[in-house]
Short mmCIF file of C-alpha atoms in Angstrom, two decimals:
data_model
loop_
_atom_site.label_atom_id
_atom_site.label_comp_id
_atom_site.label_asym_id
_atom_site.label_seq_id
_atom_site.Cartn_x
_atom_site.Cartn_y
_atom_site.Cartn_z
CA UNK T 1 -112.20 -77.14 -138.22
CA UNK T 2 -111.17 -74.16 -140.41
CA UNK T 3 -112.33 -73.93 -143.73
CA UNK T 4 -109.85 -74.32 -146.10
CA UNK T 5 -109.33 -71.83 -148.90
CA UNK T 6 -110.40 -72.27 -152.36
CA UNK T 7 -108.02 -71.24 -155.32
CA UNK T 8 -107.37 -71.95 -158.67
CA UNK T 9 -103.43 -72.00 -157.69
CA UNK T 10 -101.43 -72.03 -154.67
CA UNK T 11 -100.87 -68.24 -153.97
CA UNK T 12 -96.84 -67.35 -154.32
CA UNK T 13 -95.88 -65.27 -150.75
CA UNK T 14 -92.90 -63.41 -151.10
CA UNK T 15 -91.08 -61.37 -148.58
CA UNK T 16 -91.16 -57.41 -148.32
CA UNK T 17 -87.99 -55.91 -146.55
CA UNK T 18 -88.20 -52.13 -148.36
CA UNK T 19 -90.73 -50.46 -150.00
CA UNK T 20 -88.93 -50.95 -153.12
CA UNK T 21 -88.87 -54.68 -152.62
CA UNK T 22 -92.29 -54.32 -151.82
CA UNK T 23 -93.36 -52.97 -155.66
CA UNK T 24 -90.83 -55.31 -156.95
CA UNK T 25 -92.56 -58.28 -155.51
CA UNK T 26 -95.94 -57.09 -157.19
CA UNK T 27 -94.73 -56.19 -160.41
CA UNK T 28 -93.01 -59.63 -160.53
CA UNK T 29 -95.64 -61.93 -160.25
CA UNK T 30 -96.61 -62.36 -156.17
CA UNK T 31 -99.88 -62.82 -154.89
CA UNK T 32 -99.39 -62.22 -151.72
CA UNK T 33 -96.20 -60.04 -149.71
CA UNK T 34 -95.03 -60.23 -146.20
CA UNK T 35 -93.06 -57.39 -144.00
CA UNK T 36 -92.79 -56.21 -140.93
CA UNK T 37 -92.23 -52.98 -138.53
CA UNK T 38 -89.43 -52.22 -136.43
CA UNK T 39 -90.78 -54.20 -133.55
CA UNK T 40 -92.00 -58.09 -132.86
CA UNK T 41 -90.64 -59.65 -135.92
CA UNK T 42 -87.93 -61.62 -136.64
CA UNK T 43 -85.70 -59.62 -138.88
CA UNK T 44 -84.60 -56.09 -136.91
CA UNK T 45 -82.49 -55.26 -139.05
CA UNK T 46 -84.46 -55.63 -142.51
CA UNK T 47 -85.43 -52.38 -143.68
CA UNK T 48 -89.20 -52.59 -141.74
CA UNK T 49 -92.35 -50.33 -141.87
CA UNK T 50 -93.45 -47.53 -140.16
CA UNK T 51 -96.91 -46.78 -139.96
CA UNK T 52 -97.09 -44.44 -143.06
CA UNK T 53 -95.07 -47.17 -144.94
CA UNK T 54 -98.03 -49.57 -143.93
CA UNK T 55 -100.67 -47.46 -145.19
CA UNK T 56 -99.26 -46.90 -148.72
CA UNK T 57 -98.19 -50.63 -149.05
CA UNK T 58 -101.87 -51.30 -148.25
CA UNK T 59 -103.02 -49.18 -150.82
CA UNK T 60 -100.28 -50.15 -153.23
CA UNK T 61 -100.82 -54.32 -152.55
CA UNK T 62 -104.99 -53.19 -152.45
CA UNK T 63 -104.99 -52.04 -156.03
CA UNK T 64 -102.72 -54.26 -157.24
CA UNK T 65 -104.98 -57.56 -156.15
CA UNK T 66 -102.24 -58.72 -153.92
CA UNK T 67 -102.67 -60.22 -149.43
CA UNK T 68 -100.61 -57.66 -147.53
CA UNK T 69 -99.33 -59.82 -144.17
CA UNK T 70 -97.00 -58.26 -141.07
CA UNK T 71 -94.97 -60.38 -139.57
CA UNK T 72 -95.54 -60.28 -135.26
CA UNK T 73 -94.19 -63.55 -134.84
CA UNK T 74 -91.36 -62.61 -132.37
CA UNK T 75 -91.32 -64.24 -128.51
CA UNK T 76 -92.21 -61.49 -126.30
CA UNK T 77 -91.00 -60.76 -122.91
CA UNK T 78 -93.96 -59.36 -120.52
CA UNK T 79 -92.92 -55.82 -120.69
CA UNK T 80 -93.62 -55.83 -124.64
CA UNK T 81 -97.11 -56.52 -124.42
CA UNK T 82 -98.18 -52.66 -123.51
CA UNK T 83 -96.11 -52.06 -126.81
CA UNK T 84 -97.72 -54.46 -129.08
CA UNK T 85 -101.14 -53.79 -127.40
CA UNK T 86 -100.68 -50.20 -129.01
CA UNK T 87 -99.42 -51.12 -132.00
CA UNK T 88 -102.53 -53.04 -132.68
CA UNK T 89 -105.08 -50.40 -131.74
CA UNK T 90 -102.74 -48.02 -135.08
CA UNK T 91 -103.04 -50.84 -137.11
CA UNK T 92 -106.52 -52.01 -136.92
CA UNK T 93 -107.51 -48.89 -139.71
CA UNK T 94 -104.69 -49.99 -141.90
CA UNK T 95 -106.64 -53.43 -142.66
CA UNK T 96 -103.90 -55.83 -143.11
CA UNK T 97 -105.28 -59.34 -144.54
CA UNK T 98 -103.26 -61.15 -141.59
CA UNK T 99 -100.93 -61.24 -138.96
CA UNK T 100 -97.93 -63.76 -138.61
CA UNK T 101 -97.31 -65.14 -134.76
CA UNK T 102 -95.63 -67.66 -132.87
CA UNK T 103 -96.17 -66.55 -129.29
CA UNK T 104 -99.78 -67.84 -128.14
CA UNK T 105 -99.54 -64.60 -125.90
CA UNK T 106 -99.73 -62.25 -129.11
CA UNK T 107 -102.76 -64.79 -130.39
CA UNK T 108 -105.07 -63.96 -127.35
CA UNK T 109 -103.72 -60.31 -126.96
CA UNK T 110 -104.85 -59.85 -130.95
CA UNK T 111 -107.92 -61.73 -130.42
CA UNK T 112 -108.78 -59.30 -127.67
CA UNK T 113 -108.19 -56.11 -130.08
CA UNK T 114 -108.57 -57.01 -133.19
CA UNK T 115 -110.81 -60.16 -133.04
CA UNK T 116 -111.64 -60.14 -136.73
CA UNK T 117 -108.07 -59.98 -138.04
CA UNK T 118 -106.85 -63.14 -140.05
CA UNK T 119 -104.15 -65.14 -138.00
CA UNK T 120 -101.05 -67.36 -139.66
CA UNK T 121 -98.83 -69.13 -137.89
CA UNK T 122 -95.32 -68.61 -138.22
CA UNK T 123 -92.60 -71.25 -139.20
CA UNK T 124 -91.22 -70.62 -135.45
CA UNK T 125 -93.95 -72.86 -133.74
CA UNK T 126 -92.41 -75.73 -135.49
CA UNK T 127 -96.09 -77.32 -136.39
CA UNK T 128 -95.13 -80.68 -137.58
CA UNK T 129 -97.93 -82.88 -137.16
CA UNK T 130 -101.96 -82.66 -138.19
CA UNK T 131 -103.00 -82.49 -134.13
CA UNK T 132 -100.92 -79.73 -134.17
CA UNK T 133 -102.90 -77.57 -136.73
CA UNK T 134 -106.01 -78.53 -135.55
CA UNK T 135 -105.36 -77.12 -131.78
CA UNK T 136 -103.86 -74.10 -133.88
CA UNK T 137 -107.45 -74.04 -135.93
CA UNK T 138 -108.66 -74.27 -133.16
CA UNK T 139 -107.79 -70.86 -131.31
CA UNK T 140 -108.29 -68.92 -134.33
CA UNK T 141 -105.14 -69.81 -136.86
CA UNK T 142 -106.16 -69.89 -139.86
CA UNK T 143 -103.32 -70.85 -141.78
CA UNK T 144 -99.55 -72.39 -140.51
CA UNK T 145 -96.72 -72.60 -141.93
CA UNK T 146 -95.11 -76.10 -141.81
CA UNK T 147 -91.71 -76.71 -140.41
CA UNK T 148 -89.01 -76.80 -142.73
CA UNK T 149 -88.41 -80.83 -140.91
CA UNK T 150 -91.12 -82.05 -142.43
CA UNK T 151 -90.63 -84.62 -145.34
CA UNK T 152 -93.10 -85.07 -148.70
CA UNK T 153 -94.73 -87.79 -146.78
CA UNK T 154 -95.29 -85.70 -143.51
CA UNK T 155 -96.76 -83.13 -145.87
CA UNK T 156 -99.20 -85.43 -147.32
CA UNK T 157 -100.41 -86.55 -144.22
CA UNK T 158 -101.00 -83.16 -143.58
CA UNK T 159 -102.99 -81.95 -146.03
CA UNK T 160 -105.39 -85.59 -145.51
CA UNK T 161 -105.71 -84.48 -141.59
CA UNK T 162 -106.83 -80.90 -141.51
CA UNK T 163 -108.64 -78.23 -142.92
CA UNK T 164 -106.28 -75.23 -141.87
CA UNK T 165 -104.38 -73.97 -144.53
CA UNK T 166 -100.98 -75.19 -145.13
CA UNK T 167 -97.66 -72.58 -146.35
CA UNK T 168 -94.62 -74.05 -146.96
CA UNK T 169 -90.81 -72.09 -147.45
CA UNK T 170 -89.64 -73.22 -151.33
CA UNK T 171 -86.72 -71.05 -151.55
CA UNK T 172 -83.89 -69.27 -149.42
CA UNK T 173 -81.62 -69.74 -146.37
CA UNK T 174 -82.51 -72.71 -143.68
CA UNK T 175 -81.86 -72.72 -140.11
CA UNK T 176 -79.42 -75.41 -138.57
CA UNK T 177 -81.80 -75.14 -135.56
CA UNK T 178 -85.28 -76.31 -135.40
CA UNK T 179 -87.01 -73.88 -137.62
CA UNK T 180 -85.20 -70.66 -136.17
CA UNK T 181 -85.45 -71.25 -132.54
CA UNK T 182 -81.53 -71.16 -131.57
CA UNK T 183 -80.03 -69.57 -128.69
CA UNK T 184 -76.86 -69.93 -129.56
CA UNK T 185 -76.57 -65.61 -131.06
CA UNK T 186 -78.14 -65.09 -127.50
CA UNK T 187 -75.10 -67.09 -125.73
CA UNK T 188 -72.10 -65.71 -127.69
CA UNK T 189 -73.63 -62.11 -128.18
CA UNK T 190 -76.60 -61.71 -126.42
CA UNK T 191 -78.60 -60.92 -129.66
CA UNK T 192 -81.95 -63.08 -129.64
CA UNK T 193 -82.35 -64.89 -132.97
CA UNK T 194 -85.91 -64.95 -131.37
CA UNK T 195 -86.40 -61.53 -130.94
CA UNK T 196 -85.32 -60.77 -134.62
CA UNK T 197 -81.49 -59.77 -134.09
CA UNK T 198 -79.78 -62.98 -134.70
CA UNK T 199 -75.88 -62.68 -135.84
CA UNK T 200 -76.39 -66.46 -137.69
CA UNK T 201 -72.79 -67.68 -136.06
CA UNK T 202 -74.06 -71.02 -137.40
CA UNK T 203 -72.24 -69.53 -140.36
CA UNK T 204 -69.14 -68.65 -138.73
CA UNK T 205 -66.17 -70.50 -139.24
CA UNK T 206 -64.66 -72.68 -136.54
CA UNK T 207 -61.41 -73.92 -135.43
CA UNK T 208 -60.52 -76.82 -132.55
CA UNK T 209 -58.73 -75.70 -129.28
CA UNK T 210 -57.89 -77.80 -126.75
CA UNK T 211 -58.23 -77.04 -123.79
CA UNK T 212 -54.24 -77.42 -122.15
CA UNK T 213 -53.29 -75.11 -125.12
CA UNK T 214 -55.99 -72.21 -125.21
CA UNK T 215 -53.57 -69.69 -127.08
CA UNK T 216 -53.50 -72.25 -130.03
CA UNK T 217 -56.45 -73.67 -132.44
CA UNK T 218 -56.64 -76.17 -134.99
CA UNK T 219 -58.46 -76.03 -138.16
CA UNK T 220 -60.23 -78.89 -139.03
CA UNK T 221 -59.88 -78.91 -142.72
CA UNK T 222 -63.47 -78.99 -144.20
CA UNK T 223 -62.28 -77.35 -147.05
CA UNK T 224 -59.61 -74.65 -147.71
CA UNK T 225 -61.89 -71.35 -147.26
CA UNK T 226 -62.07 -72.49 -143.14
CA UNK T 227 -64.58 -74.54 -141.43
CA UNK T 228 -68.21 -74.47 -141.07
CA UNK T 229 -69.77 -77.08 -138.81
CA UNK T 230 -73.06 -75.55 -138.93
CA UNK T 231 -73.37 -73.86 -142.01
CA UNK T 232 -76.87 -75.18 -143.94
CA UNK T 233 -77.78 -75.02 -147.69
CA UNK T 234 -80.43 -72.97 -149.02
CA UNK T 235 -83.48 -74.47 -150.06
CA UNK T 236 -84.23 -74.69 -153.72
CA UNK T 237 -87.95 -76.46 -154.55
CA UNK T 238 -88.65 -75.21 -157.57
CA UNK T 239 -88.58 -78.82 -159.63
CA UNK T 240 -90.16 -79.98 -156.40
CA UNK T 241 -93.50 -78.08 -156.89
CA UNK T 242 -95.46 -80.59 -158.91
CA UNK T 243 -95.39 -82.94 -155.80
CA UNK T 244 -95.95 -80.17 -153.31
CA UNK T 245 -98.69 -78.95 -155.61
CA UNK T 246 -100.67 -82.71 -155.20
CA UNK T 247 -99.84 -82.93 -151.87
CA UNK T 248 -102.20 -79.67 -151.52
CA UNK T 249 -100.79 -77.23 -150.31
CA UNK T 250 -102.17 -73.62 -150.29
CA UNK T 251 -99.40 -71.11 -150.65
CA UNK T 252 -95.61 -71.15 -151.50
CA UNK T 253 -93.46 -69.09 -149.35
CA UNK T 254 -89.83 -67.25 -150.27
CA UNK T 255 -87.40 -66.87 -147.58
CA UNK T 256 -85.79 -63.32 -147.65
CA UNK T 257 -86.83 -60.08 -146.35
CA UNK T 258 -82.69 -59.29 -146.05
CA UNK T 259 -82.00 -60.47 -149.80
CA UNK T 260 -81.49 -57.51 -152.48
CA UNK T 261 -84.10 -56.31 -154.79
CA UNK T 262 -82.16 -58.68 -157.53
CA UNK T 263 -83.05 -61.69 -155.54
CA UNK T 264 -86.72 -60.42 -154.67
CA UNK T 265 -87.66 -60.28 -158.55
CA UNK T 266 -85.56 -63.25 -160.26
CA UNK T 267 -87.40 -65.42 -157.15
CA UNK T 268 -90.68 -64.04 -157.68
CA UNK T 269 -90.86 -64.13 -161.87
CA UNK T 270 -89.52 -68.12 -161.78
CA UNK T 271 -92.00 -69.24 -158.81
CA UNK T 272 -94.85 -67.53 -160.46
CA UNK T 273 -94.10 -68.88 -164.41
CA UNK T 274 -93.50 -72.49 -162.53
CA UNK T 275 -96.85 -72.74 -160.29
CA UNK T 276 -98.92 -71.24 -163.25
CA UNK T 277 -97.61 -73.55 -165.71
CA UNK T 278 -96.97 -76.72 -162.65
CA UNK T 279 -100.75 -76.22 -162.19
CA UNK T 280 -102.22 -77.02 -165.53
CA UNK T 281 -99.25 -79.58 -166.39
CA UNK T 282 -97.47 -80.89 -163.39
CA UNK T 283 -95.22 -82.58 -165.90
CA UNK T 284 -93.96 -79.06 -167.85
CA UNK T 285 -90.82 -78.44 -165.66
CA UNK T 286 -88.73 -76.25 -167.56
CA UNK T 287 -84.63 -76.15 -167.15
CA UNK T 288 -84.87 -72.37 -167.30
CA UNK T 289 -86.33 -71.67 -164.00
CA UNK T 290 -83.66 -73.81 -162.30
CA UNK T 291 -80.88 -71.72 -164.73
CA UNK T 292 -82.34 -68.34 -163.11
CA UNK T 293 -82.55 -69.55 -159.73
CA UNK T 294 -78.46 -69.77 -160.26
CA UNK T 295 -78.06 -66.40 -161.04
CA UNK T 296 -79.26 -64.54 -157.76
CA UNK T 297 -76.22 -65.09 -154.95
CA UNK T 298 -76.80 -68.29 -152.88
CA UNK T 299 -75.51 -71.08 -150.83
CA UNK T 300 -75.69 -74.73 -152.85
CA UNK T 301 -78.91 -75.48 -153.32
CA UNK T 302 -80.76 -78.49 -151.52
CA UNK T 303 -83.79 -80.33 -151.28
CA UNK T 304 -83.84 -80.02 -147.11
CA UNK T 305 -85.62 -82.96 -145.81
CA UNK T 306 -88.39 -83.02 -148.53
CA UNK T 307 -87.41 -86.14 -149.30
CA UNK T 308 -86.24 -87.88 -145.90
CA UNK T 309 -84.15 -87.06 -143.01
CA UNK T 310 -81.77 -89.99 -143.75
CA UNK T 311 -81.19 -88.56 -146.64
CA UNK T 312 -81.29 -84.90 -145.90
CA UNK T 313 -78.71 -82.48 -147.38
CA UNK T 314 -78.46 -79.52 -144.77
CA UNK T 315 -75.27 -78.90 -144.12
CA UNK T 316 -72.96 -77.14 -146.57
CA UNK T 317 -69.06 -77.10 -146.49
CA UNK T 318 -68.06 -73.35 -146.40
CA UNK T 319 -70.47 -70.39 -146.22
CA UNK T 320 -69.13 -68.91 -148.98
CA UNK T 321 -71.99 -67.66 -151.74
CA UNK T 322 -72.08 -68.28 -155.14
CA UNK T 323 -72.17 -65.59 -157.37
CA UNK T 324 -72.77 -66.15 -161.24
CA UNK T 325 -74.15 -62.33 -161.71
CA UNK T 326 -74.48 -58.87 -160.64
CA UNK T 327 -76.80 -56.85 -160.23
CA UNK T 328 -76.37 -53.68 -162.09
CA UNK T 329 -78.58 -51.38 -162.74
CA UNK T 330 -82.85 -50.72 -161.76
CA UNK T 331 -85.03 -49.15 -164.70
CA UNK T 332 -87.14 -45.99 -163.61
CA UNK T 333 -88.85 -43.50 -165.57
CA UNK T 334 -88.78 -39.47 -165.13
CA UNK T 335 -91.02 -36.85 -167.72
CA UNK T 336 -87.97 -37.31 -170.43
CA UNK T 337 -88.32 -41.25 -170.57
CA UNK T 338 -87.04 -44.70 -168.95
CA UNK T 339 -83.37 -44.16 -167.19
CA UNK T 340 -81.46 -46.49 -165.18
CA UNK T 341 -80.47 -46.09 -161.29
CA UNK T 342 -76.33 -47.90 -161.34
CA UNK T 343 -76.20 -50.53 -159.01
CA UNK T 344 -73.10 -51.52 -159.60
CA UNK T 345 -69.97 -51.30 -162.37
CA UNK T 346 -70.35 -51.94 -165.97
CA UNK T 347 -68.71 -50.35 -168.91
CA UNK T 348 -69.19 -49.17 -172.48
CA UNK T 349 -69.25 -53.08 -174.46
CA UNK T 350 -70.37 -54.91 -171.77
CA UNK T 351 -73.17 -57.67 -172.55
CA UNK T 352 -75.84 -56.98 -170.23
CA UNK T 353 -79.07 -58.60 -169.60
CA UNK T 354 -82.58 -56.96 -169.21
CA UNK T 355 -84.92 -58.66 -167.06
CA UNK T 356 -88.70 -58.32 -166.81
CA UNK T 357 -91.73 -59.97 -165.31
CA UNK T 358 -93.08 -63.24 -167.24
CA UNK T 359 -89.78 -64.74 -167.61
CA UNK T 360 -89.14 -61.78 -170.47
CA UNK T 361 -85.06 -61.24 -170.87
CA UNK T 362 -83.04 -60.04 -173.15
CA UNK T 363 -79.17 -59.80 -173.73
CA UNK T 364 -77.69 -56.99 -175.39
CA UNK T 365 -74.54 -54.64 -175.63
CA UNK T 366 -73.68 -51.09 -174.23
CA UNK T 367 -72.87 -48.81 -176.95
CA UNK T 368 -73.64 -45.48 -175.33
CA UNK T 369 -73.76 -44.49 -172.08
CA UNK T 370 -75.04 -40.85 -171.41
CA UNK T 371 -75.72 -38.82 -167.98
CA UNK T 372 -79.26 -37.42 -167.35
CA UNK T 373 -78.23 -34.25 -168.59
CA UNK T 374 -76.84 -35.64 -171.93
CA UNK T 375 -73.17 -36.00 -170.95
CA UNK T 376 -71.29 -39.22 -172.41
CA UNK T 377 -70.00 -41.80 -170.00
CA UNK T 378 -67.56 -44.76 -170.23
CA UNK T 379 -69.43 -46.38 -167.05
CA UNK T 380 -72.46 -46.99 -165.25
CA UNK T 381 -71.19 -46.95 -161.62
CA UNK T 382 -73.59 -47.70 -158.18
CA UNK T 383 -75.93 -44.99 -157.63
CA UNK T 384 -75.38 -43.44 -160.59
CA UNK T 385 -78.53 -41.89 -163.07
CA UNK T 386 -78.01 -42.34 -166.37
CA UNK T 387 -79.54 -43.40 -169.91
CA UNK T 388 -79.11 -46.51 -171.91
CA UNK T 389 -80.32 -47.94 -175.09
CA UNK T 390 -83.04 -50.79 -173.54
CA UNK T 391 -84.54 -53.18 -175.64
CA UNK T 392 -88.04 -51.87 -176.95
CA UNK T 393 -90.01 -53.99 -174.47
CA UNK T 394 -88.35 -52.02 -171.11
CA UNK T 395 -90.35 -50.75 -168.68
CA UNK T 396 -89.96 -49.18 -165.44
CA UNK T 397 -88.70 -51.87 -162.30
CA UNK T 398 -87.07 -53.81 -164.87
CA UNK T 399 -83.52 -54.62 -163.86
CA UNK T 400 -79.99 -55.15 -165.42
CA UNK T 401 -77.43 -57.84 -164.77
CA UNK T 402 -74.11 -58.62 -165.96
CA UNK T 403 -71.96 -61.81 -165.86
CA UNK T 404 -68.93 -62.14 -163.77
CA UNK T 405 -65.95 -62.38 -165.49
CA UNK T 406 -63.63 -65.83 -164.01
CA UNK T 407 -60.20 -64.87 -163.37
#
């Protein structure tokens, strides 16, 4: 058996898809980030690593206290292996604290190269049972991620039956096929959701045609946006942790190397003020973490099968997101003092809201809006540089948001 890690709390992974994202992860409360290169992951077109990228997010995640893991959990064909063999021998230097795979073929071909590297196992080899980790532990894995099936009670059972470490997903977008492995973006556009390019037509909406009639389709009236027969929820666990805390398990994962920099720090601040708090008093839930978690752009929120597939809420009527807030503006700071980088419109009077690490925020009003240079403005527009007057407490990767207006 593997020996299972000791910590004072479960370590919060969050996902890396930019650089950016990457110091926004830190600076927001993660222990631990995940990313990935161009090649042998699962999201192509998240904005990946090169090599030089890799060293200075070690260095970055190194001083900071914080696991760096790369994700190499695509299925390879054979003629990738010269690739990733390659890859492997660049990245030994770098030092990463663990590689994320699916395909036993990568296990052995890291084993071979890189035999001391750490090894977790992605949510792709759908490990839903005890036996299952142990043949995992077995071969080297030191960690797995459990399927995103699994109920509370599954989980349990889990944690009583091995010694491998145990990650779970507690927030983002689920799959409406077993833990990612569809083929259906392979059979309508030949883009394989398991090599990393999937076009999610599980979100697409649908119509009926039959088949005398071919020129003519029928909707089928989910609701009046279209219809979505496969469209899932996102996953929202937050409440859930005190359970998923006893049941023992070792690190909480966020879904969402494609999500904005918005999303990457309102996750990351709420996960990391609920497991510190969860961890001392598993009964001090607080209704604010749930409030923030409705402010970053999502899909209803759902439970998944946590607790039982009977009563499992997957599916969601229309693929439409829901969008409370935008994102408006990132804090950085030059020789002259803090300005912010526009990320999208606001005005002079808006109400905008600073937020920081540690759950700090603060609402207040634009009065003055000034160029770099000095220049007044009446707006703060998307990639625009200009100067505000922040609350005192404002500090560099701090970010703005403002409230949509209903019509």
């Amino acid at each position: 058996m593997q020996q299972k890690i000791n910590r004072k709390h479960p370590e919060l992974l969050m996902p890396a898809g930019d650089m950016q994202k990457l110091k926004t992860a830190i600076r927001f409360g993660a222990d631990a980030v995940y990313l990935g290169t161009a090649d042998f992951g699962l999201r192509a077109h998240a904005g990946n690593f090169d090599l030089e990228q890799l060293r200075i997010a070690r260095e970055l995640t190194r001083e900071a206290d914080v696991a760096l893991y790369l994700t190499l959990n695509a299925s390879l064909r054979p003629e990738e292996f010269t690739a990733l063999e390659h890859l492997l021998e660049e990245l030994k230097p770098v030092d990463l604290d663990a590689y994320i795979i699916a395909d036993p073929g990568v296990l052995t071909t890291i084993r071979r190269i890189d035999p001391q590297r750490s090894i977790h196992l992605s949510t792709q080899s759908n490990s839903c049972n005890p036996q299952t980790a142990e043949f995992w532990g077995s071969c080297g894995v030191s960690r797995i991620n459990l399927a995103r099936e699994l109920t509370l009670e599954d989980i349990n059972a889990f944690s009583g039956q091995t010694e491998v470490e145990l990650e779970c997903f507690v927030h983002g977008a689920m799959c409406v096929a077993h833990s990612g492995r569809c083929l259906l973006s392979t059979a309508l556009l030949g883009r394989g959701a398991n090599q990393g390019d999937c076009a999610q037509p599980c979100r697409w909406n649908y119509a009926l045609v039959e088949e005398t009639r071919p020129g003519e389709s029928f909707a089928i009236e989910e609701d009046y946006r279209g219809t979505y027969l496969m469209n899932s929820r996102d996953l929202c666990l937050v409440e859930q942790l005190p359970q998923l805390l006893a049941a023992g398990i070792d690190s909480f994962k966020v879904e969402g190397r494609m999500k904005s920099l918005y999303y990457v720090a309102t996750t990351a601040r709420v996960y990391r003020d609920a497991i510190d708090r969860l961890s001392v008093d598993p009964a001090d839930i607080d209704p604010l973490w749930q409030e923030e978690l409705e402010k970053v752009s999502h899909r209803p929120y759902d439970t998944g099968f946590l607790f039982g597939h009977d009563d499992a809420k997957i599916h969601a009527a229309d693929t439409h997101y829901i969008r409370t807030h935008d994102f408006v503006g990132f804090v950085r700071r030059d020789q002259n003092g803090l300005w912010v980088e526009g990320r999208n419109k606001f005005v002079l009077g808006d109400e905008i809201e600073l937020i920081g690490p540690a759950m700090k925020q603060e609402t207040f009003r634009v009065d003055e809006i000034q160029s770099l240079t000095g220049e007044p403005l009446v707006a703060g527009q998307p990639n625009s540089q200009l100067r505000l007057r922040l609350p005192d407490w404002a500090d560099e990767g701090d970010l703005l948001r403002l409230q949509r207006v209903e019509n």
